[in-house]
Amino acid sequence: PTDLSTVVSAGRYDGVIVTYQASGLKEIEAQGTPVVSALASNPGVDNVSLDEHAIGVMAAQHLIGCGYRSFAYYGYAETWSMARYGGFRDTLHAAGFPLATTFTGTVMMETAVPRMSPVTPEVFVGGLIPPVAVMACHDAAGREIADAAIERGWSGPGDVAVLGVDNDELLCETGACPLSSVDPNLYRLGFEAALLLDRKMRGGKHALPGPVAPREVVRRQSTSVFAHDDPDIASAMRIIHEKACGGISVMTVCEALGMSR
């Protein structure tokens, strides 16, 4: 609703969970209706949030595990996106990997002074050097990057691996290359928000839950290939990863690749 206070004041609700930045929430609570904010941070009311930094950490760990050694981040110069970037950057730095980050609207290089510049998916992809792994701030951005890479003639994955956030099945499962994504555990976020609202409605003491940790990386085609500068070795790594539990041998890999031992 455009005017939340009008709807609440009609007396139809005993409590409210808000998932966007809204005005007048403190006034609503002052009138006796408990309010909990989820996803969006609303000053003056109890907020339940995702652990954005941990999302970036999980993304970096996944892409490092895929064998990539060059990384980039595509997102927005907004608080939640910057927090995801921070976790991504810190994890890569701890593992000894440099990172050039690119936001739509702001280009930021690790060794340069940040400068403002419009960055489209096409421009962003054009500045990458394969093989490279990209974390996108959410699935919509990840889909744009994956599609731009394919339009450029790059293989996805292989030349570029793309990892999104949200595990939006509509976005992830469509397109030429199904998109891997971090599941941020929105189900748990909703549960914690409802639990907190229930406690507030009962009038008892309540403590704010900590940030909700991401659940897992849902692997799809966009990060299903292990990266290596030599495409034959990359193919061998993929075969071993997919069939290692099936009793394969060195010759199994050689025959699949059409190569000698």
PDB file of N, CA and C in Angstrom, residues 174-260:
ATOM      1  N   THR A 174      16.039 -19.943 -16.344  1.00  0.00           N
ATOM      2  CA  THR A 174      15.825 -19.511 -17.722  1.00  0.00           C
ATOM      3  C   THR A 174      17.127 -18.988 -18.304  1.00  0.00           C
ATOM      4  N   GLY A 175      17.141 -18.801 -19.604  1.00  0.00           N
ATOM      5  CA  GLY A 175      18.348 -18.297 -20.259  1.00  0.00           C
ATOM      6  C   GLY A 175      19.193 -19.429 -20.801  1.00  0.00           C
ATOM      7  N   ALA A 176      20.181 -19.063 -21.600  1.00  0.00           N
ATOM      8  CA  ALA A 176      21.028 -20.058 -22.256  1.00  0.00           C
ATOM      9  C   ALA A 176      21.896 -20.808 -21.260  1.00  0.00           C
ATOM     10  N   CYS A 177      22.225 -20.179 -20.134  1.00  0.00           N
ATOM     11  CA  CYS A 177      23.081 -20.807 -19.129  1.00  0.00           C
ATOM     12  C   CYS A 177      22.417 -20.673 -17.761  1.00  0.00           C
ATOM     13  N   PRO A 178      21.828 -21.754 -17.226  1.00  0.00           N
ATOM     14  CA  PRO A 178      21.218 -21.693 -15.890  1.00  0.00           C
ATOM     15  C   PRO A 178      22.203 -21.159 -14.852  1.00  0.00           C
ATOM     16  N   LEU A 179      21.694 -20.303 -13.981  1.00  0.00           N
ATOM     17  CA  LEU A 179      22.534 -19.505 -13.094  1.00  0.00           C
ATOM     18  C   LEU A 179      22.655 -20.122 -11.700  1.00  0.00           C
ATOM     19  N   SER A 180      23.895 -20.347 -11.249  1.00  0.00           N
ATOM     20  CA  SER A 180      24.138 -20.723  -9.859  1.00  0.00           C
ATOM     21  C   SER A 180      23.833 -19.524  -8.970  1.00  0.00           C
ATOM     22  N   SER A 181      23.408 -19.814  -7.728  1.00  0.00           N
ATOM     23  CA  SER A 181      23.001 -18.709  -6.874  1.00  0.00           C
ATOM     24  C   SER A 181      23.148 -19.065  -5.407  1.00  0.00           C
ATOM     25  N   VAL A 182      23.459 -18.049  -4.599  1.00  0.00           N
ATOM     26  CA  VAL A 182      23.484 -18.212  -3.146  1.00  0.00           C
ATOM     27  C   VAL A 182      22.048 -18.137  -2.627  1.00  0.00           C
ATOM     28  N   ASP A 183      21.614 -19.167  -1.917  1.00  0.00           N
ATOM     29  CA  ASP A 183      20.307 -19.148  -1.263  1.00  0.00           C
ATOM     30  C   ASP A 183      20.470 -18.388   0.052  1.00  0.00           C
ATOM     31  N   PRO A 184      19.910 -17.179   0.177  1.00  0.00           N
ATOM     32  CA  PRO A 184      20.154 -16.361   1.377  1.00  0.00           C
ATOM     33  C   PRO A 184      19.327 -16.791   2.584  1.00  0.00           C
ATOM     34  N   ASN A 185      18.486 -17.810   2.408  1.00  0.00           N
ATOM     35  CA  ASN A 185      17.655 -18.341   3.492  1.00  0.00           C
ATOM     36  C   ASN A 185      16.519 -17.382   3.855  1.00  0.00           C
ATOM     37  N   LEU A 186      15.766 -16.977   2.839  1.00  0.00           N
ATOM     38  CA  LEU A 186      14.631 -16.086   3.066  1.00  0.00           C
ATOM     39  C   LEU A 186      13.534 -16.748   3.896  1.00  0.00           C
ATOM     40  N   TYR A 187      13.431 -18.073   3.800  1.00  0.00           N
ATOM     41  CA  TYR A 187      12.448 -18.788   4.616  1.00  0.00           C
ATOM     42  C   TYR A 187      12.742 -18.549   6.093  1.00  0.00           C
ATOM     43  N   ARG A 188      14.021 -18.674   6.468  1.00  0.00           N
ATOM     44  CA  ARG A 188      14.388 -18.451   7.865  1.00  0.00           C
ATOM     45  C   ARG A 188      14.177 -17.005   8.273  1.00  0.00           C
ATOM     46  N   LEU A 189      14.458 -16.091   7.350  1.00  0.00           N
ATOM     47  CA  LEU A 189      14.238 -14.672   7.634  1.00  0.00           C
ATOM     48  C   LEU A 189      12.764 -14.425   7.939  1.00  0.00           C
ATOM     49  N   GLY A 190      11.875 -14.985   7.123  1.00  0.00           N
ATOM     50  CA  GLY A 190      10.445 -14.819   7.359  1.00  0.00           C
ATOM     51  C   GLY A 190      10.004 -15.431   8.682  1.00  0.00           C
ATOM     52  N   PHE A 191      10.583 -16.595   9.012  1.00  0.00           N
ATOM     53  CA  PHE A 191      10.258 -17.255  10.274  1.00  0.00           C
ATOM     54  C   PHE A 191      10.666 -16.384  11.456  1.00  0.00           C
ATOM     55  N   GLU A 192      11.892 -15.852  11.411  1.00  0.00           N
ATOM     56  CA  GLU A 192      12.376 -15.024  12.512  1.00  0.00           C
ATOM     57  C   GLU A 192      11.553 -13.742  12.649  1.00  0.00           C
ATOM     58  N   ALA A 193      11.151 -13.172  11.514  1.00  0.00           N
ATOM     59  CA  ALA A 193      10.332 -11.958  11.558  1.00  0.00           C
ATOM     60  C   ALA A 193       8.969 -12.247  12.183  1.00  0.00           C
ATOM     61  N   ALA A 194       8.360 -13.370  11.792  1.00  0.00           N
ATOM     62  CA  ALA A 194       7.053 -13.733  12.339  1.00  0.00           C
ATOM     63  C   ALA A 194       7.149 -14.065  13.829  1.00  0.00           C
ATOM     64  N   LEU A 195       8.232 -14.749  14.222  1.00  0.00           N
ATOM     65  CA  LEU A 195       8.428 -15.087  15.627  1.00  0.00           C
ATOM     66  C   LEU A 195       8.593 -13.827  16.476  1.00  0.00           C
ATOM     67  N   LEU A 196       9.372 -12.881  15.964  1.00  0.00           N
ATOM     68  CA  LEU A 196       9.568 -11.631  16.682  1.00  0.00           C
ATOM     69  C   LEU A 196       8.260 -10.852  16.797  1.00  0.00           C
ATOM     70  N   LEU A 197       7.493 -10.806  15.712  1.00  0.00           N
ATOM     71  CA  LEU A 197       6.211 -10.094  15.749  1.00  0.00           C
ATOM     72  C   LEU A 197       5.253 -10.748  16.741  1.00  0.00           C
ATOM     73  N   ASP A 198       5.245 -12.068  16.780  1.00  0.00           N
ATOM     74  CA  ASP A 198       4.379 -12.781  17.722  1.00  0.00           C
ATOM     75  C   ASP A 198       4.715 -12.404  19.158  1.00  0.00           C
ATOM     76  N   ARG A 199       5.996 -12.338  19.470  1.00  0.00           N
ATOM     77  CA  ARG A 199       6.418 -11.987  20.822  1.00  0.00           C
ATOM     78  C   ARG A 199       6.029 -10.554  21.160  1.00  0.00           C
ATOM     79  N   LYS A 200       6.155  -9.655  20.180  1.00  0.00           N
ATOM     80  CA  LYS A 200       5.780  -8.257  20.424  1.00  0.00           C
ATOM     81  C   LYS A 200       4.274  -8.121  20.618  1.00  0.00           C
ATOM     82  N   MET A 201       3.517  -8.893  19.845  1.00  0.00           N
ATOM     83  CA  MET A 201       2.060  -8.831  19.970  1.00  0.00           C
ATOM     84  C   MET A 201       1.585  -9.374  21.311  1.00  0.00           C
ATOM     85  N   ARG A 202       2.348 -10.314  21.880  1.00  0.00           N
ATOM     86  CA  ARG A 202       1.992 -10.874  23.184  1.00  0.00           C
ATOM     87  C   ARG A 202       2.421  -9.956  24.332  1.00  0.00           C
ATOM     88  N   GLY A 203       3.214  -8.957  24.007  1.00  0.00           N
ATOM     89  CA  GLY A 203       3.594  -7.973  25.001  1.00  0.00           C
ATOM     90  C   GLY A 203       4.716  -8.385  25.925  1.00  0.00           C
ATOM     91  N   GLY A 204       5.373  -9.501  25.627  1.00  0.00           N
ATOM     92  CA  GLY A 204       6.454  -9.960  26.482  1.00  0.00           C
ATOM     93  C   GLY A 204       7.783  -9.364  26.073  1.00  0.00           C
ATOM     94  N   LYS A 205       8.821  -9.710  26.856  1.00  0.00           N
ATOM     95  CA  LYS A 205      10.152  -9.260  26.506  1.00  0.00           C
ATOM     96  C   LYS A 205      10.626  -9.983  25.248  1.00  0.00           C
ATOM     97  N   HIS A 206      11.394  -9.291  24.449  1.00  0.00           N
ATOM     98  CA  HIS A 206      11.884  -9.909  23.218  1.00  0.00           C
ATOM     99  C   HIS A 206      13.273  -9.376  22.890  1.00  0.00           C
ATOM    100  N   ALA A 207      14.077 -10.246  22.331  1.00  0.00           N
ATOM    101  CA  ALA A 207      15.417  -9.857  21.888  1.00  0.00           C
ATOM    102  C   ALA A 207      15.486  -9.995  20.370  1.00  0.00           C
ATOM    103  N   LEU A 208      16.209  -9.085  19.749  1.00  0.00           N
ATOM    104  CA  LEU A 208      16.334  -9.146  18.296  1.00  0.00           C
ATOM    105  C   LEU A 208      17.203 -10.327  17.891  1.00  0.00           C
ATOM    106  N   PRO A 209      16.781 -11.096  16.895  1.00  0.00           N
ATOM    107  CA  PRO A 209      17.635 -12.187  16.407  1.00  0.00           C
ATOM    108  C   PRO A 209      18.835 -11.618  15.667  1.00  0.00           C
ATOM    109  N   GLY A 210      19.921 -12.382  15.622  1.00  0.00           N
ATOM    110  CA  GLY A 210      21.073 -11.956  14.855  1.00  0.00           C
ATOM    111  C   GLY A 210      20.801 -12.063  13.368  1.00  0.00           C
ATOM    112  N   PRO A 211      21.694 -11.533  12.543  1.00  0.00           N
ATOM    113  CA  PRO A 211      21.518 -11.632  11.095  1.00  0.00           C
ATOM    114  C   PRO A 211      21.382 -13.091  10.656  1.00  0.00           C
ATOM    115  N   VAL A 212      20.479 -13.328   9.718  1.00  0.00           N
ATOM    116  CA  VAL A 212      20.221 -14.692   9.230  1.00  0.00           C
ATOM    117  C   VAL A 212      21.322 -15.104   8.258  1.00  0.00           C
ATOM    118  N   ALA A 213      21.989 -16.211   8.546  1.00  0.00           N
ATOM    119  CA  ALA A 213      23.080 -16.691   7.702  1.00  0.00           C
ATOM    120  C   ALA A 213      22.547 -17.306   6.414  1.00  0.00           C
ATOM    121  N   PRO A 214      23.280 -17.186   5.304  1.00  0.00           N
ATOM    122  CA  PRO A 214      22.840 -17.814   4.047  1.00  0.00           C
ATOM    123  C   PRO A 214      22.810 -19.330   4.198  1.00  0.00           C
ATOM    124  N   ARG A 215      21.954 -19.957   3.390  1.00  0.00           N
ATOM    125  CA  ARG A 215      21.745 -21.397   3.526  1.00  0.00           C
ATOM    126  C   ARG A 215      22.799 -22.215   2.789  1.00  0.00           C
ATOM    127  N   GLU A 216      22.962 -21.944   1.482  1.00  0.00           N
ATOM    128  CA  GLU A 216      23.870 -22.732   0.662  1.00  0.00           C
ATOM    129  C   GLU A 216      23.999 -22.097  -0.719  1.00  0.00           C
ATOM    130  N   VAL A 217      24.972 -22.588  -1.492  1.00  0.00           N
ATOM    131  CA  VAL A 217      25.067 -22.232  -2.905  1.00  0.00           C
ATOM    132  C   VAL A 217      24.352 -23.319  -3.697  1.00  0.00           C
ATOM    133  N   VAL A 218      23.398 -22.905  -4.496  1.00  0.00           N
ATOM    134  CA  VAL A 218      22.693 -23.838  -5.376  1.00  0.00           C
ATOM    135  C   VAL A 218      23.428 -23.831  -6.711  1.00  0.00           C
ATOM    136  N   ARG A 219      24.144 -24.916  -6.975  1.00  0.00           N
ATOM    137  CA  ARG A 219      24.995 -24.969  -8.161  1.00  0.00           C
ATOM    138  C   ARG A 219      24.176 -25.322  -9.398  1.00  0.00           C
ATOM    139  N   ARG A 220      24.330 -24.487 -10.413  1.00  0.00           N
ATOM    140  CA  ARG A 220      23.755 -24.779 -11.728  1.00  0.00           C
ATOM    141  C   ARG A 220      24.874 -24.660 -12.762  1.00  0.00           C
ATOM    142  N   GLN A 221      24.510 -24.599 -14.022  1.00  0.00           N
ATOM    143  CA  GLN A 221      25.510 -24.685 -15.080  1.00  0.00           C
ATOM    144  C   GLN A 221      26.523 -23.549 -15.053  1.00  0.00           C
ATOM    145  N   SER A 222      26.136 -22.371 -14.598  1.00  0.00           N
ATOM    146  CA  SER A 222      27.022 -21.204 -14.710  1.00  0.00           C
ATOM    147  C   SER A 222      28.303 -21.316 -13.894  1.00  0.00           C
ATOM    148  N   THR A 223      28.345 -22.240 -12.913  1.00  0.00           N
ATOM    149  CA  THR A 223      29.594 -22.467 -12.163  1.00  0.00           C
ATOM    150  C   THR A 223      29.930 -23.956 -12.096  1.00  0.00           C
ATOM    151  N   SER A 224      29.479 -24.719 -13.085  1.00  0.00           N
ATOM    152  CA  SER A 224      29.645 -26.173 -13.020  1.00  0.00           C
ATOM    153  C   SER A 224      30.974 -26.650 -13.585  1.00  0.00           C
ATOM    154  N   VAL A 225      31.775 -25.747 -14.132  1.00  0.00           N
ATOM    155  CA  VAL A 225      33.056 -26.132 -14.736  1.00  0.00           C
ATOM    156  C   VAL A 225      34.203 -25.630 -13.862  1.00  0.00           C
ATOM    157  N   PHE A 226      35.189 -26.474 -13.659  1.00  0.00           N
ATOM    158  CA  PHE A 226      36.400 -26.046 -12.968  1.00  0.00           C
ATOM    159  C   PHE A 226      37.284 -25.283 -13.948  1.00  0.00           C
ATOM    160  N   ALA A 227      37.811 -24.176 -13.488  1.00  0.00           N
ATOM    161  CA  ALA A 227      38.571 -23.290 -14.374  1.00  0.00           C
ATOM    162  C   ALA A 227      40.043 -23.666 -14.415  1.00  0.00           C
ATOM    163  N   HIS A 228      40.621 -23.511 -15.584  1.00  0.00           N
ATOM    164  CA  HIS A 228      42.061 -23.665 -15.768  1.00  0.00           C
ATOM    165  C   HIS A 228      42.417 -23.013 -17.081  1.00  0.00           C
ATOM    166  N   ASP A 229      43.621 -22.456 -17.165  1.00  0.00           N
ATOM    167  CA  ASP A 229      44.045 -21.809 -18.403  1.00  0.00           C
ATOM    168  C   ASP A 229      44.087 -22.783 -19.572  1.00  0.00           C
ATOM    169  N   ASP A 230      44.360 -24.056 -19.297  1.00  0.00           N
ATOM    170  CA  ASP A 230      44.386 -25.088 -20.337  1.00  0.00           C
ATOM    171  C   ASP A 230      43.004 -25.727 -20.417  1.00  0.00           C
ATOM    172  N   PRO A 231      42.293 -25.573 -21.542  1.00  0.00           N
ATOM    173  CA  PRO A 231      40.925 -26.103 -21.646  1.00  0.00           C
ATOM    174  C   PRO A 231      40.842 -27.612 -21.480  1.00  0.00           C
ATOM    175  N   ASP A 232      41.887 -28.352 -21.876  1.00  0.00           N
ATOM    176  CA  ASP A 232      41.867 -29.806 -21.707  1.00  0.00           C
ATOM    177  C   ASP A 232      41.911 -30.188 -20.232  1.00  0.00           C
ATOM    178  N   ILE A 233      42.745 -29.485 -19.477  1.00  0.00           N
ATOM    179  CA  ILE A 233      42.807 -29.752 -18.042  1.00  0.00           C
ATOM    180  C   ILE A 233      41.494 -29.364 -17.370  1.00  0.00           C
ATOM    181  N   ALA A 234      40.900 -28.263 -17.801  1.00  0.00           N
ATOM    182  CA  ALA A 234      39.607 -27.847 -17.254  1.00  0.00           C
ATOM    183  C   ALA A 234      38.553 -28.919 -17.506  1.00  0.00           C
ATOM    184  N   SER A 235      38.565 -29.507 -18.717  1.00  0.00           N
ATOM    185  CA  SER A 235      37.610 -30.567 -19.042  1.00  0.00           C
ATOM    186  C   SER A 235      37.854 -31.804 -18.191  1.00  0.00           C
ATOM    187  N   ALA A 236      39.120 -32.134 -17.987  1.00  0.00           N
ATOM    188  CA  ALA A 236      39.461 -33.296 -17.156  1.00  0.00           C
ATOM    189  C   ALA A 236      38.984 -33.087 -15.723  1.00  0.00           C
ATOM    190  N   MET A 237      39.169 -31.881 -15.197  1.00  0.00           N
ATOM    191  CA  MET A 237      38.724 -31.573 -13.834  1.00  0.00           C
ATOM    192  C   MET A 237      37.212 -31.704 -13.711  1.00  0.00           C
ATOM    193  N   ARG A 238      36.493 -31.266 -14.753  1.00  0.00           N
ATOM    194  CA  ARG A 238      35.036 -31.362 -14.725  1.00  0.00           C
ATOM    195  C   ARG A 238      34.595 -32.829 -14.711  1.00  0.00           C
ATOM    196  N   ILE A 239      35.231 -33.655 -15.542  1.00  0.00           N
ATOM    197  CA  ILE A 239      34.879 -35.072 -15.613  1.00  0.00           C
ATOM    198  C   ILE A 239      35.134 -35.764 -14.275  1.00  0.00           C
ATOM    199  N   ILE A 240      36.276 -35.466 -13.676  1.00  0.00           N
ATOM    200  CA  ILE A 240      36.612 -36.066 -12.383  1.00  0.00           C
ATOM    201  C   ILE A 240      35.606 -35.639 -11.318  1.00  0.00           C
ATOM    202  N   HIS A 241      35.242 -34.356 -11.332  1.00  0.00           N
ATOM    203  CA  HIS A 241      34.286 -33.848 -10.346  1.00  0.00           C
ATOM    204  C   HIS A 241      32.926 -34.532 -10.491  1.00  0.00           C
ATOM    205  N   GLU A 242      32.484 -34.732 -11.723  1.00  0.00           N
ATOM    206  CA  GLU A 242      31.157 -35.291 -11.968  1.00  0.00           C
ATOM    207  C   GLU A 242      31.101 -36.797 -11.739  1.00  0.00           C
ATOM    208  N   LYS A 243      32.219 -37.508 -11.958  1.00  0.00           N
ATOM    209  CA  LYS A 243      32.169 -38.970 -11.956  1.00  0.00           C
ATOM    210  C   LYS A 243      33.110 -39.622 -10.943  1.00  0.00           C
ATOM    211  N   ALA A 244      33.676 -38.837 -10.047  1.00  0.00           N
ATOM    212  CA  ALA A 244      34.678 -39.379  -9.134  1.00  0.00           C
ATOM    213  C   ALA A 244      34.142 -40.509  -8.255  1.00  0.00           C
ATOM    214  N   CYS A 245      32.858 -40.460  -7.922  1.00  0.00           N
ATOM    215  CA  CYS A 245      32.291 -41.479  -7.033  1.00  0.00           C
ATOM    216  C   CYS A 245      31.831 -42.721  -7.786  1.00  0.00           C
ATOM    217  N   GLY A 246      32.049 -42.744  -9.088  1.00  0.00           N
ATOM    218  CA  GLY A 246      31.596 -43.880  -9.879  1.00  0.00           C
ATOM    219  C   GLY A 246      32.680 -44.881 -10.209  1.00  0.00           C
ATOM    220  N   GLY A 247      33.851 -44.751  -9.560  1.00  0.00           N
ATOM    221  CA  GLY A 247      34.919 -45.709  -9.794  1.00  0.00           C
ATOM    222  C   GLY A 247      35.694 -45.461 -11.069  1.00  0.00           C
ATOM    223  N   ILE A 248      35.927 -44.206 -11.434  1.00  0.00           N
ATOM    224  CA  ILE A 248      36.643 -43.902 -12.671  1.00  0.00           C
ATOM    225  C   ILE A 248      38.144 -44.117 -12.481  1.00  0.00           C
ATOM    226  N   SER A 249      38.840 -44.197 -13.595  1.00  0.00           N
ATOM    227  CA  SER A 249      40.290 -44.350 -13.594  1.00  0.00           C
ATOM    228  C   SER A 249      40.909 -43.275 -14.468  1.00  0.00           C
ATOM    229  N   VAL A 250      42.220 -43.217 -14.510  1.00  0.00           N
ATOM    230  CA  VAL A 250      42.914 -42.271 -15.386  1.00  0.00           C
ATOM    231  C   VAL A 250      42.505 -42.522 -16.832  1.00  0.00           C
ATOM    232  N   MET A 251      42.409 -43.796 -17.227  1.00  0.00           N
ATOM    233  CA  MET A 251      42.054 -44.115 -18.606  1.00  0.00           C
ATOM    234  C   MET A 251      40.618 -43.699 -18.924  1.00  0.00           C
ATOM    235  N   THR A 252      39.740 -43.727 -17.938  1.00  0.00           N
ATOM    236  CA  THR A 252      38.367 -43.253 -18.149  1.00  0.00           C
ATOM    237  C   THR A 252      38.380 -41.790 -18.579  1.00  0.00           C
ATOM    238  N   VAL A 253      39.202 -40.995 -17.905  1.00  0.00           N
ATOM    239  CA  VAL A 253      39.316 -39.570 -18.227  1.00  0.00           C
ATOM    240  C   VAL A 253      39.951 -39.390 -19.600  1.00  0.00           C
ATOM    241  N   CYS A 254      41.007 -40.147 -19.878  1.00  0.00           N
ATOM    242  CA  CYS A 254      41.690 -40.031 -21.165  1.00  0.00           C
ATOM    243  C   CYS A 254      40.761 -40.367 -22.328  1.00  0.00           C
ATOM    244  N   GLU A 255      39.973 -41.420 -22.157  1.00  0.00           N
ATOM    245  CA  GLU A 255      39.051 -41.824 -23.228  1.00  0.00           C
ATOM    246  C   GLU A 255      37.958 -40.777 -23.429  1.00  0.00           C
ATOM    247  N   ALA A 256      37.481 -40.186 -22.343  1.00  0.00           N
ATOM    248  CA  ALA A 256      36.437 -39.170 -22.474  1.00  0.00           C
ATOM    249  C   ALA A 256      36.966 -37.927 -23.189  1.00  0.00           C
ATOM    250  N   LEU A 257      38.247 -37.635 -23.005  1.00  0.00           N
ATOM    251  CA  LEU A 257      38.850 -36.448 -23.621  1.00  0.00           C
ATOM    252  C   LEU A 257      39.436 -36.736 -25.006  1.00  0.00           C
ATOM    253  N   GLY A 258      39.615 -38.013 -25.328  1.00  0.00           N
ATOM    254  CA  GLY A 258      40.282 -38.353 -26.591  1.00  0.00           C
ATOM    255  C   GLY A 258      41.738 -38.007 -26.570  1.00  0.00           C
ATOM    256  N   MET A 259      42.377 -38.169 -25.408  1.00  0.00           N
ATOM    257  CA  MET A 259      43.778 -37.820 -25.234  1.00  0.00           C
ATOM    258  C   MET A 259      44.563 -39.030 -24.706  1.00  0.00           C
ATOM    259  N   SER A 260      45.861 -38.999 -24.921  1.00  0.00           N
ATOM    260  CA  SER A 260      46.698 -40.058 -24.374  1.00  0.00           C
ATOM    261  C   SER A 260      46.939 -39.819 -22.902  1.00  0.00           C
TER     262      SER A 260
END
